[in-house]
XYZ file of C-alpha atoms in Angstrom:
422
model
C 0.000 0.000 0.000
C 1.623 3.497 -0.841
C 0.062 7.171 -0.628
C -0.186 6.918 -4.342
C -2.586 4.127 -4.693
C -5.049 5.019 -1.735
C -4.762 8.977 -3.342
C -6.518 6.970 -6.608
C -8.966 5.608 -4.219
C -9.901 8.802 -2.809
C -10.284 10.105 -6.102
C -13.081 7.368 -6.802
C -15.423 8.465 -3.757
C -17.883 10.942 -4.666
C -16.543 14.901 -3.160
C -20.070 15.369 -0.795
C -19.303 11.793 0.677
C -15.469 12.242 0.938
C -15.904 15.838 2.755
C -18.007 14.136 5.600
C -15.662 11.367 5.706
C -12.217 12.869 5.698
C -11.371 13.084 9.487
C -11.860 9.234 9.400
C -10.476 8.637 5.870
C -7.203 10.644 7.290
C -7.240 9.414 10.488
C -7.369 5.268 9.280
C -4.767 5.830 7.040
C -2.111 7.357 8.934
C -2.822 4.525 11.897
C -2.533 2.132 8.516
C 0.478 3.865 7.966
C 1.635 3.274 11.654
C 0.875 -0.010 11.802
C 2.217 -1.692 8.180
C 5.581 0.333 10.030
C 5.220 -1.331 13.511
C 4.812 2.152 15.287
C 8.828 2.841 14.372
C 8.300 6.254 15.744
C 8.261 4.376 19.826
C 11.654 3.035 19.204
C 13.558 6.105 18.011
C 13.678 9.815 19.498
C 11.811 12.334 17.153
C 11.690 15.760 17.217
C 9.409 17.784 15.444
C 10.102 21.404 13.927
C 6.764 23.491 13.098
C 6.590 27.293 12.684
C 6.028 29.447 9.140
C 9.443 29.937 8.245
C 12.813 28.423 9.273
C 11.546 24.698 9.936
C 14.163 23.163 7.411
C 17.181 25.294 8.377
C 16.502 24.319 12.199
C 15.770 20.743 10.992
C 19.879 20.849 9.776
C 20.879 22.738 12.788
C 19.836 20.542 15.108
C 21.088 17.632 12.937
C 24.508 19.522 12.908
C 24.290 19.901 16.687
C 23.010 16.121 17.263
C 26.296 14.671 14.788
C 28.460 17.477 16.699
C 27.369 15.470 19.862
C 28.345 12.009 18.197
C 24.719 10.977 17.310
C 23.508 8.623 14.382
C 20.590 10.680 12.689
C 17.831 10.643 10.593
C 16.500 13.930 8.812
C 13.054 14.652 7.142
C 12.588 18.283 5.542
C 11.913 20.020 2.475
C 15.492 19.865 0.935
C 16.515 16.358 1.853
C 15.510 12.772 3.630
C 19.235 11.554 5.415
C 19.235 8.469 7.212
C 22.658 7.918 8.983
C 25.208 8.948 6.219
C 22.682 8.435 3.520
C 20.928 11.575 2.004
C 18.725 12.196 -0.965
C 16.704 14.968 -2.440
C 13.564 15.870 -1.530
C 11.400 15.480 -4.867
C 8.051 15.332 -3.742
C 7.697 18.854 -4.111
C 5.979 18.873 -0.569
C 7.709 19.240 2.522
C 6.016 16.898 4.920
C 5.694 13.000 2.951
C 2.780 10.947 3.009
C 1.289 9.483 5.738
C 3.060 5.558 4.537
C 6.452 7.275 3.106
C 7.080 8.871 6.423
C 6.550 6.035 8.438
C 8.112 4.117 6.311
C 11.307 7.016 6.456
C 11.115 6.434 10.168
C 11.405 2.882 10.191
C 14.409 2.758 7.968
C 15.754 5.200 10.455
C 15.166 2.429 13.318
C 16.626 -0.114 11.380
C 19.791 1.641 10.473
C 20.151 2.104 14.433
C 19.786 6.298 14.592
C 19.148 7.294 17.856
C 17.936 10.630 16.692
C 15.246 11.456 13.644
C 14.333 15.417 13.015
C 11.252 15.713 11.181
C 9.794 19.257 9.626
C 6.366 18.920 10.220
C 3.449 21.770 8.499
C 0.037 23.183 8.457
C -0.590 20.952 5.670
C 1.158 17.795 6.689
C -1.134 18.181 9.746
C -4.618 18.624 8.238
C -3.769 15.108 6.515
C -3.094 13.983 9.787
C 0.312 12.569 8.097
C 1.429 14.076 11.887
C -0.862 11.066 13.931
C 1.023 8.369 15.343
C 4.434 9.772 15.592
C 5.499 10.023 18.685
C 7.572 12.972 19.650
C 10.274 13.244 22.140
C 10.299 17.067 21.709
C 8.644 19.797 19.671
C 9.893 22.957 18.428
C 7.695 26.164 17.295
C 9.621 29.002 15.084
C 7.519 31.455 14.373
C 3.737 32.469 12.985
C 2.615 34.474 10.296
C -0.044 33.773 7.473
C 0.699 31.556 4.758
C -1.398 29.075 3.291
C -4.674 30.931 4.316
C -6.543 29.782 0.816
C -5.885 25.855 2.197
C -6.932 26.421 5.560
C -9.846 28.815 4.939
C -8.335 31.679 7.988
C -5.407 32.449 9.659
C -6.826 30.715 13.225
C -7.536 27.684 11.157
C -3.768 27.922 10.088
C -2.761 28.478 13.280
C -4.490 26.051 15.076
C -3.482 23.278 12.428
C 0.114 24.238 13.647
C -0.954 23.540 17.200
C -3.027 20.429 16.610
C 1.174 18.559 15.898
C 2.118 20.144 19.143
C -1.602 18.936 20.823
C -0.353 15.468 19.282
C 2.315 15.426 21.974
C -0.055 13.824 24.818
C -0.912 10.813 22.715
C 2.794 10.492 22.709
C 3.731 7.377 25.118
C 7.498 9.137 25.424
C 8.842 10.031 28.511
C 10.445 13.603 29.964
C 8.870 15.794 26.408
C 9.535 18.858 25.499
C 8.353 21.904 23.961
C 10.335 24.484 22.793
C 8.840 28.057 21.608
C 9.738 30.850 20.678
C 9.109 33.341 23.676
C 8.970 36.888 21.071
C 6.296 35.075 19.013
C 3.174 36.754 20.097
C 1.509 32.630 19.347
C 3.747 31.143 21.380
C 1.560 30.815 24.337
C -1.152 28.681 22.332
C 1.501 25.605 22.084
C 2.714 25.844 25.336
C -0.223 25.007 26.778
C -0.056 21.459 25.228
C 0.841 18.822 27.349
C 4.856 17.958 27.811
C 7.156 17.520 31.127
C 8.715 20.588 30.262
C 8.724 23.568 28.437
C 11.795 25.526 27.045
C 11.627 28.817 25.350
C 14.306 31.199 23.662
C 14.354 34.855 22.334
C 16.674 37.045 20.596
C 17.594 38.389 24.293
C 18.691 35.158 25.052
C 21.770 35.961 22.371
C 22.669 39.608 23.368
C 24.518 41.674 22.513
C 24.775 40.397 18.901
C 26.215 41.520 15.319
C 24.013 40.990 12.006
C 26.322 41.032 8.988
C 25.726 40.237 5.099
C 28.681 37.697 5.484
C 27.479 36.368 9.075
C 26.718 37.075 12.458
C 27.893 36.809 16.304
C 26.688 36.277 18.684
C 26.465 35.498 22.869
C 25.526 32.168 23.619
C 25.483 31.119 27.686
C 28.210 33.452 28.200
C 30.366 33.164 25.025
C 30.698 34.803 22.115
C 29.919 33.047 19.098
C 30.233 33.415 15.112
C 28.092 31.917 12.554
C 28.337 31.961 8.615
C 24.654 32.593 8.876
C 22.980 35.638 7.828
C 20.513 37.406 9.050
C 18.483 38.346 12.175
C 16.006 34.645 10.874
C 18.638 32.876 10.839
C 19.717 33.668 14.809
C 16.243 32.837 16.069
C 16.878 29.384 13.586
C 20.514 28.833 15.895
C 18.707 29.676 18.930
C 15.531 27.125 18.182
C 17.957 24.547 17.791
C 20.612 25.232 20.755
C 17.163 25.266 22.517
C 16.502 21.820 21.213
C 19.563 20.522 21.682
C 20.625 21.325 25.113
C 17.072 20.097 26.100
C 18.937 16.662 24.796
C 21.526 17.382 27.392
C 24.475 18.062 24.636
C 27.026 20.199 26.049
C 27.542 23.943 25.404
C 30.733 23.350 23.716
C 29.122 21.206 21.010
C 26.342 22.808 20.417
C 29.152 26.064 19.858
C 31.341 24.184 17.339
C 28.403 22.727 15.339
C 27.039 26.783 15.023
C 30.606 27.743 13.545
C 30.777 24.745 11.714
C 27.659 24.510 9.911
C 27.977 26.846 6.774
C 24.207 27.022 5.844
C 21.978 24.706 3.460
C 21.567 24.638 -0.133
C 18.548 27.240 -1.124
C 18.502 29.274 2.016
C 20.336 32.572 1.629
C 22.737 30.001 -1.126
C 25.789 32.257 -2.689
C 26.145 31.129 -5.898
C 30.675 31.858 -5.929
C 31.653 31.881 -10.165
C 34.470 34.893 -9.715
C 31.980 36.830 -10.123
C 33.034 40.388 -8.506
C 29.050 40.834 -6.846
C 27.030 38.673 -4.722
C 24.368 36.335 -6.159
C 21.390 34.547 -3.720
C 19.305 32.359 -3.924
C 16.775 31.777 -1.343
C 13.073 30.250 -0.536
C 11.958 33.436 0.626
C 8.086 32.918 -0.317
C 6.148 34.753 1.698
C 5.852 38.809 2.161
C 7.654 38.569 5.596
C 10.505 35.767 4.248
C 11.230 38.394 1.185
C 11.169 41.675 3.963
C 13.353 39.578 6.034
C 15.860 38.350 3.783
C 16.046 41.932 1.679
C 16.843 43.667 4.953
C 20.535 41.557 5.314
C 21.426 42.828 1.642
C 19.727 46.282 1.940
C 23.034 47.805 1.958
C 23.577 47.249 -1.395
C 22.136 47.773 -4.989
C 19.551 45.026 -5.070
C 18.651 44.008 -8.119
C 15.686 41.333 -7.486
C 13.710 38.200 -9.069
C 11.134 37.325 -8.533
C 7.514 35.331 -9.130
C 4.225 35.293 -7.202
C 5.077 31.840 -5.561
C 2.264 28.809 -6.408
C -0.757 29.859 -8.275
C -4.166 29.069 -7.320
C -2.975 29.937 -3.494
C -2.188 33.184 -1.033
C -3.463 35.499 -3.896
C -3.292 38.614 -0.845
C -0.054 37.999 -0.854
C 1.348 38.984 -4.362
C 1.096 43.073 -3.833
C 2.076 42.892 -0.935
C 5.219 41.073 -1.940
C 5.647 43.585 -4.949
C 5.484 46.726 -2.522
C 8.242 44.877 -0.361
C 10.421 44.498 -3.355
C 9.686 48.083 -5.142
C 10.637 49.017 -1.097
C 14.152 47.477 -1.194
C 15.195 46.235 -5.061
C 16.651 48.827 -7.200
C 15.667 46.965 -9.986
C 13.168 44.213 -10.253
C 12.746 41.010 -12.774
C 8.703 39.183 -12.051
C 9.243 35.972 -13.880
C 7.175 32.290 -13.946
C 7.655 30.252 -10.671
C 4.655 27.766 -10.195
C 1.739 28.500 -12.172
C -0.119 24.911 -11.424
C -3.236 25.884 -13.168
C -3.388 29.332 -13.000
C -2.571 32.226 -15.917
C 1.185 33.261 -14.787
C 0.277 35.952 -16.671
C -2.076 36.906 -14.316
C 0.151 36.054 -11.029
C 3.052 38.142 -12.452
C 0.597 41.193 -13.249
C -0.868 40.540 -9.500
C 2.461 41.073 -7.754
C 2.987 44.160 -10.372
C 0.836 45.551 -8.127
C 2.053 46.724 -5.597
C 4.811 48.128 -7.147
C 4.422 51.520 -7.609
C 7.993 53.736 -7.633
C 9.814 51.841 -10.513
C 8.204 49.836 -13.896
C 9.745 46.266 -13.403
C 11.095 44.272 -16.200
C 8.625 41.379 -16.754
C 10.737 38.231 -18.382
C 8.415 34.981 -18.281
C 10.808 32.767 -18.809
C 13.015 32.021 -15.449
C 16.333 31.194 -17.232
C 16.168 34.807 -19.140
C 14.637 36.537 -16.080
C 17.836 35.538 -13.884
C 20.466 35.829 -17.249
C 19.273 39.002 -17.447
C 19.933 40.348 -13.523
C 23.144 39.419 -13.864
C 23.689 40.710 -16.850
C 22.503 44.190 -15.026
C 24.672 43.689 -11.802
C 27.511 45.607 -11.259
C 31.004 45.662 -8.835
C 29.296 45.249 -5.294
C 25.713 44.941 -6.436
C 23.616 42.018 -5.560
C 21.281 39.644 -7.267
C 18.724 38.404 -5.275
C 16.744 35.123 -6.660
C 13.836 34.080 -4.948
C 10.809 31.836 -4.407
C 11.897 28.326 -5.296
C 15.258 27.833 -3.012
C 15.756 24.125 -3.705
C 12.329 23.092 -5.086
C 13.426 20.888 -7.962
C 10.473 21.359 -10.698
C 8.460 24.395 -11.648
C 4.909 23.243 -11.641
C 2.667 23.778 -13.976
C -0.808 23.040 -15.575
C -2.377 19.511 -15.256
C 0.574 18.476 -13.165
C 3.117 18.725 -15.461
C 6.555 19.146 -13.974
C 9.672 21.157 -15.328
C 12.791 19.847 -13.834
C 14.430 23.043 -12.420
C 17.377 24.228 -9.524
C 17.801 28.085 -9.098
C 21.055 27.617 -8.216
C 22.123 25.631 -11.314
C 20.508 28.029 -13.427
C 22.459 30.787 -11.932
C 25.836 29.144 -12.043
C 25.305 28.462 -15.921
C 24.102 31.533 -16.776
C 27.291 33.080 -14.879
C 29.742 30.760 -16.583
C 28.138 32.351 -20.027
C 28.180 35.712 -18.853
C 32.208 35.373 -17.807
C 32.631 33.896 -21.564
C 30.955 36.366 -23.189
């Protein structure tokens, strides 16, 4: 049985029936799931990341901290499944698996004898229940803000969704849980009222006095100073979610410290793309108004010049002026270009995030490949290009589910290789 074959059967019931069904219908397959597995999730430690942004860079930081500390680990996020010194790609162009591929994920994890597994669990994942019957040694909130509002109908059904994995915690037969939060998230308080042994919480006070820099950051971390390669005020609350995590595991300051100053970020999060190339070039997931505001405001020092799409069509459609006015606000010159239509006009999702931009008449270049060719064409000595939306997500969707193999960062490195020849 695979997610595949009982998404074919779902397809067959008629939509009024399957509506007044679907708690069940969810709820019977993931304890399917569970139990073709042998509940794999009671014989390994998991810990769950949830929050809007950051889940998959504190996924890898807390991996990096867990190997630091000598541990064999599993890892499930939206760039990569690693079990033990295995990794692969993430292709399923969703960042929580099905209900049987995760269990399954976890059981391999068992098998290979990892003591740890770190699993990025969503919104999404949750109102599939593909969260149900894994049992979680700790959990570990980032941050709220809206996103996916067309899937879950409002913001508190969004939120709540992200609380339901956290409620999931008391049907967890572990011992000594955690939560961790994050204490200057005005939501925090709705998950720390789930049930755990104890509750953990950090804040950027916890790290003061620090230093933001385009090329990194420092930091104080229980009374040391500490350096990252990290950028970005994000990315601190990321290192401090997953110290957080981590000492609640009882590794040692010192490990947790030279995993942070190790760990030189993840591929499509704030990625350089290095060709010789005498200004910067990023690419970056950014794909939400406040992931764009966040990540412009490291580079906001220099010319910007910026590309950019309306992220998935048929989805968020508040967000796309809003995400123009917070590139026409820091991006001296802006590129809209195709990201991931699915069914919907990009046309239409382009003009949409036109927008809101008002001061300056962006260059609209439908094709990706051109649209980034052509911002670094336009980049000059110190400027930077700024590519956004996708990070790692290997295909550009588009109608009827046809997929478009695709990496940002590829793209970029090609097109700079042909620029340098030219």
């Amino acid at each position: 049985m695979t997610d595949a074959i009982l998404s074919k059967i779902r397809r067959a019931i008629p939509a009024k029936l399957f509506n007044k069904l679907q708690p069940a219908y969810h709820w019977t397959l993931a304890f399917l799931a569970a139990l073709w597995y042998r509940f794999p999730s009671r014989k390994i430690k998991i810990m769950g990341v949830t929050g809007t942004k950051g889940k998959s860079s504190t996924v890898e930081i807390i991996n990096a901290m867990l190997e630091e500390a000598g541990y064999k680990t599993a890892v499930s996020n939206t760039i990569r499944f690693k079990v033990g010194d295995i990794s692969s790609e993430n292709l399923f162009k969703m960042s929580m698996p099905g209900r049987f591929a995760v269990q399954k994920l976890i059981r391999k994890a068992v098998n290979n004898k990892c003591t740890y597994m770190v699993i990025e669990m969503t919104s999404q994942g949750a109102l599939l229940y593909r969260h149900r019957f894994i049992e979680l040694d700790a959990f570990i909130f980032t941050n709220l803000s809206p996103e996916h509002i067309d899937a879950h109908g409002s913001y508190e059904n969004y939120i709540d969704s992200k609380v339901s994995i956290a409620r999931n915690m008391k049907r967890s037969h572990k011992k000594d849980r955690v939560i961790v939060t994050n204490a200057d998230d005005k939501e925090s308080y709705r998950f720390t009222e789930c049930t755990a042994e104890r509750r953990l919480s950090f804040g950027k006070k916890d790290a003061e006095p620090f230093t933001l820099q385009r090329e990194g950051l420092s930091f104080t971390y229980e009374g040391r100073t500490v350096t990252s390669h990290l950028s970005g005020l994000f990315n601190l609350y990321n290192i401090l979610a997953a110290a957080t995590a981590a000492r609640s595991q009882g590794i040692s300051t010192e490990e947790i410290i030279r995993a942070v100053e190790k760990f030189d970020g993840i591929p499509g999060r704030v990625q350089k793309i290095e060709a010789g190339q005498d200004f910067t070039v990023v690419v970056d997931y950014a794909h939400t108004a406040d992931s764009l505001e966040k990540l412009y405001e490291v580079f906001q020092s220099s010319q910007n010049i910026c590309v950019l799409g309306g992220t998935g069509g048929g989805r968020d459609t508040g967000k796309r002026a809003v995400m123009g006015k917070i590139a026409d606000e820091y991006c001296d010159s802006i590129i809209l270009t195709n990201e991931d239509p699915y069914d919907e006009d990009p046309n239409k999702i382009v003009a949409d995030v036109a927008k809101g931009i008002v001061s300056q008449a962006p260059t609209i270049i439908m094709d990706r490949r051109a649209a980034i060719a052509e911002a670094l064409r336009r980049a000059q000595t110190g400027d930077t290009v700024l590519i956004t939306g996708k990070g790692t997500d290997p295909f550009i969707m588009g109608p009827k589910g046809t997929k478009t193999p695709w990496s940002d960062a590829r793209v970029a490195r090609e097109e700079l290789k042909k620029l340098q020849h030219s």
